[in-house]
Amino acid sequence: MTRNKKIFSIISAVVFLIILAGIQISFINPSFIKINLFLILVLYLVLIKQNKPAIILAWFGGILIGINSFSNFGVNSLVLLIIAAIFIVLSKTTFLNLTTKSIVLVGISGVLFYHLLTWALTGGGNLFYFFNNGILVELILTPIALKFFLSFKIRNA
């Protein structure tokens, strides 16, 4: 790859992540859906064995979401990095094949880890504030989105 193509791909990836963060913050967070696009992308990258991009996305996406978050700055980035590390280790031992059962398990456990780690790192002052209808929708939609993206990836492979 030439130098210009590398620079263009890096710039376009950064612009894509900024647009994705804008969509997440502006449209998805205020709605009833409450789905985390960066968590889905990190889990997707881990499942397709793209570990370095998953770690970079977890760090940068967490910073972009954390800029407009009411919690402590850096918590979202740290939580996404921890989740990426956990699932990278688990993908080498547990999730060796991409069955529907493993995709659903990764999606549900990813959402639960995200909320529990965020709750623990922010001091746990609000006593499981995230257990409401929003987490049910997120628990359902995250595995569905993962399965959709993975079926699209497998079809094009």
Coordinates of C-alpha atoms in Angstrom, one line a residue:
M1 CA 0.0 0.0 0.0
T2 CA 1.4 3.4 -0.9
R3 CA 1.9 6.1 1.7
N4 CA -1.0 8.2 0.3
K5 CA -3.4 5.3 0.6
K6 CA -2.4 4.6 4.2
I7 CA -2.8 8.3 5.1
F8 CA -6.2 8.4 3.4
S9 CA -7.4 5.2 5.1
I10 CA -6.3 6.5 8.5
I11 CA -8.1 9.8 8.0
S12 CA -11.2 8.2 6.6
A13 CA -11.3 5.8 9.6
V14 CA -11.0 8.7 12.0
V15 CA -13.8 10.6 10.2
F16 CA -16.0 7.5 10.3
L17 CA -15.5 7.1 14.0
I18 CA -16.3 10.7 14.7
I19 CA -19.5 10.4 12.6
L20 CA -20.3 7.2 14.4
A21 CA -19.8 8.9 17.8
G22 CA -22.0 11.8 16.6
I23 CA -24.8 9.3 15.7
Q24 CA -24.4 7.5 19.0
I25 CA -24.5 10.7 21.1
S26 CA -27.1 12.6 19.1
F27 CA -29.6 10.1 18.0
I28 CA -29.2 6.7 19.8
N29 CA -28.5 7.8 23.4
P30 CA -31.6 10.1 23.7
S31 CA -33.9 7.5 22.2
F32 CA -35.3 4.4 24.0
I33 CA -33.0 2.1 22.1
K34 CA -29.8 2.7 24.2
I35 CA -27.6 0.5 22.1
N36 CA -23.8 1.1 22.1
L37 CA -22.4 1.1 18.6
F38 CA -18.8 1.1 19.8
L39 CA -19.4 -2.0 22.0
I40 CA -20.9 -3.8 19.0
L41 CA -18.0 -2.9 16.8
V42 CA -15.4 -3.9 19.4
L43 CA -17.1 -7.3 19.9
Y44 CA -17.4 -7.7 16.1
L45 CA -13.7 -7.1 15.6
V46 CA -12.8 -9.5 18.4
L47 CA -15.0 -12.2 16.9
I48 CA -13.5 -11.9 13.4
K49 CA -10.0 -12.0 15.1
Q50 CA -9.0 -8.4 14.4
N51 CA -7.5 -7.8 17.8
K52 CA -5.3 -4.7 17.1
P53 CA -8.1 -2.7 15.5
A54 CA -10.5 -3.8 18.3
I55 CA -8.1 -2.3 20.9
I56 CA -7.6 0.9 18.9
L57 CA -11.4 1.2 18.4
A58 CA -12.1 0.6 22.1
W59 CA -9.6 3.3 23.1
F60 CA -10.6 6.0 20.6
G61 CA -14.3 5.2 20.6
G62 CA -14.4 5.3 24.4
I63 CA -12.7 8.8 24.3
L64 CA -15.2 10.0 21.7
I65 CA -18.2 8.8 23.7
G66 CA -16.6 10.0 27.0
I67 CA -16.3 13.6 25.7
N68 CA -20.0 14.0 25.9
S69 CA -20.7 11.6 28.8
F70 CA -21.7 12.7 32.3
S71 CA -19.5 10.1 34.0
N72 CA -15.8 10.6 34.7
F73 CA -13.7 11.2 31.6
G74 CA -11.9 8.0 30.4
V75 CA -14.3 5.5 32.0
N76 CA -15.9 4.5 28.7
S77 CA -12.5 4.1 27.1
L78 CA -11.2 2.0 30.0
V79 CA -14.3 -0.2 30.1
L80 CA -14.2 -0.8 26.3
L81 CA -10.5 -1.7 26.6
I82 CA -11.1 -4.1 29.5
I83 CA -14.0 -5.8 27.5
A84 CA -11.8 -6.0 24.4
A85 CA -9.0 -7.7 26.5
I86 CA -11.4 -10.1 28.2
F87 CA -13.0 -11.2 24.9
I88 CA -9.6 -11.4 23.1
V89 CA -8.5 -13.9 25.7
L90 CA -11.8 -15.7 25.6
S91 CA -11.8 -15.9 21.9
K92 CA -8.5 -17.8 21.9
T93 CA -9.9 -20.5 24.3
T94 CA -13.7 -20.4 24.3
F95 CA -15.2 -18.8 21.2
L96 CA -13.3 -20.7 18.6
N97 CA -16.2 -21.0 16.1
L98 CA -18.9 -18.6 15.4
T99 CA -22.1 -20.4 16.2
T100 CA -25.3 -18.5 17.0
K101 CA -25.1 -19.6 20.6
S102 CA -21.6 -18.2 21.0
I103 CA -22.5 -14.9 19.3
V104 CA -25.6 -14.5 21.5
L105 CA -23.4 -15.3 24.6
V106 CA -20.8 -12.7 23.6
G107 CA -23.4 -10.1 22.9
I108 CA -25.3 -10.6 26.2
S109 CA -22.1 -10.9 28.3
G110 CA -20.6 -7.9 26.6
V111 CA -23.5 -5.7 27.5
L112 CA -23.6 -6.9 31.1
F113 CA -19.8 -6.5 31.5
Y114 CA -20.0 -3.0 30.0
H115 CA -22.7 -1.8 32.4
L116 CA -21.2 -3.6 35.5
L117 CA -17.7 -2.2 34.8
T118 CA -19.1 1.3 34.2
W119 CA -21.1 1.1 37.4
A120 CA -18.0 -0.2 39.3
L121 CA -15.6 2.4 37.9
T122 CA -17.9 5.3 38.6
G123 CA -18.2 4.4 42.2
G124 CA -21.4 2.5 42.2
G125 CA -23.4 5.4 43.7
N126 CA -26.6 4.9 41.8
L127 CA -27.3 1.3 42.8
F128 CA -27.7 -0.5 39.5
Y129 CA -29.2 2.5 37.7
F130 CA -29.0 0.6 34.3
F131 CA -31.5 -2.1 35.2
N132 CA -34.5 -0.8 33.3
N133 CA -36.3 -1.3 30.0
G134 CA -33.3 0.1 28.1
I135 CA -31.0 -2.7 29.1
L136 CA -33.5 -5.3 27.9
V137 CA -33.6 -3.7 24.5
E138 CA -29.8 -3.5 24.5
L139 CA -29.5 -7.2 25.5
I140 CA -31.8 -8.1 22.6
L141 CA -30.4 -5.8 19.9
T142 CA -26.7 -6.3 20.5
P143 CA -26.6 -10.1 19.7
I144 CA -28.9 -9.4 16.8
A145 CA -26.6 -6.7 15.4
L146 CA -23.6 -9.0 15.9
K147 CA -25.3 -11.9 14.1
F148 CA -26.3 -9.6 11.3
F149 CA -22.8 -8.1 10.8
L150 CA -21.2 -11.6 11.1
S151 CA -23.6 -13.1 8.5
F152 CA -22.8 -10.3 6.2
K153 CA -19.0 -10.8 6.7
I154 CA -19.3 -14.6 6.2
R155 CA -21.4 -14.2 3.0
N156 CA -18.7 -11.9 1.5
A157 CA -15.8 -14.0 2.5

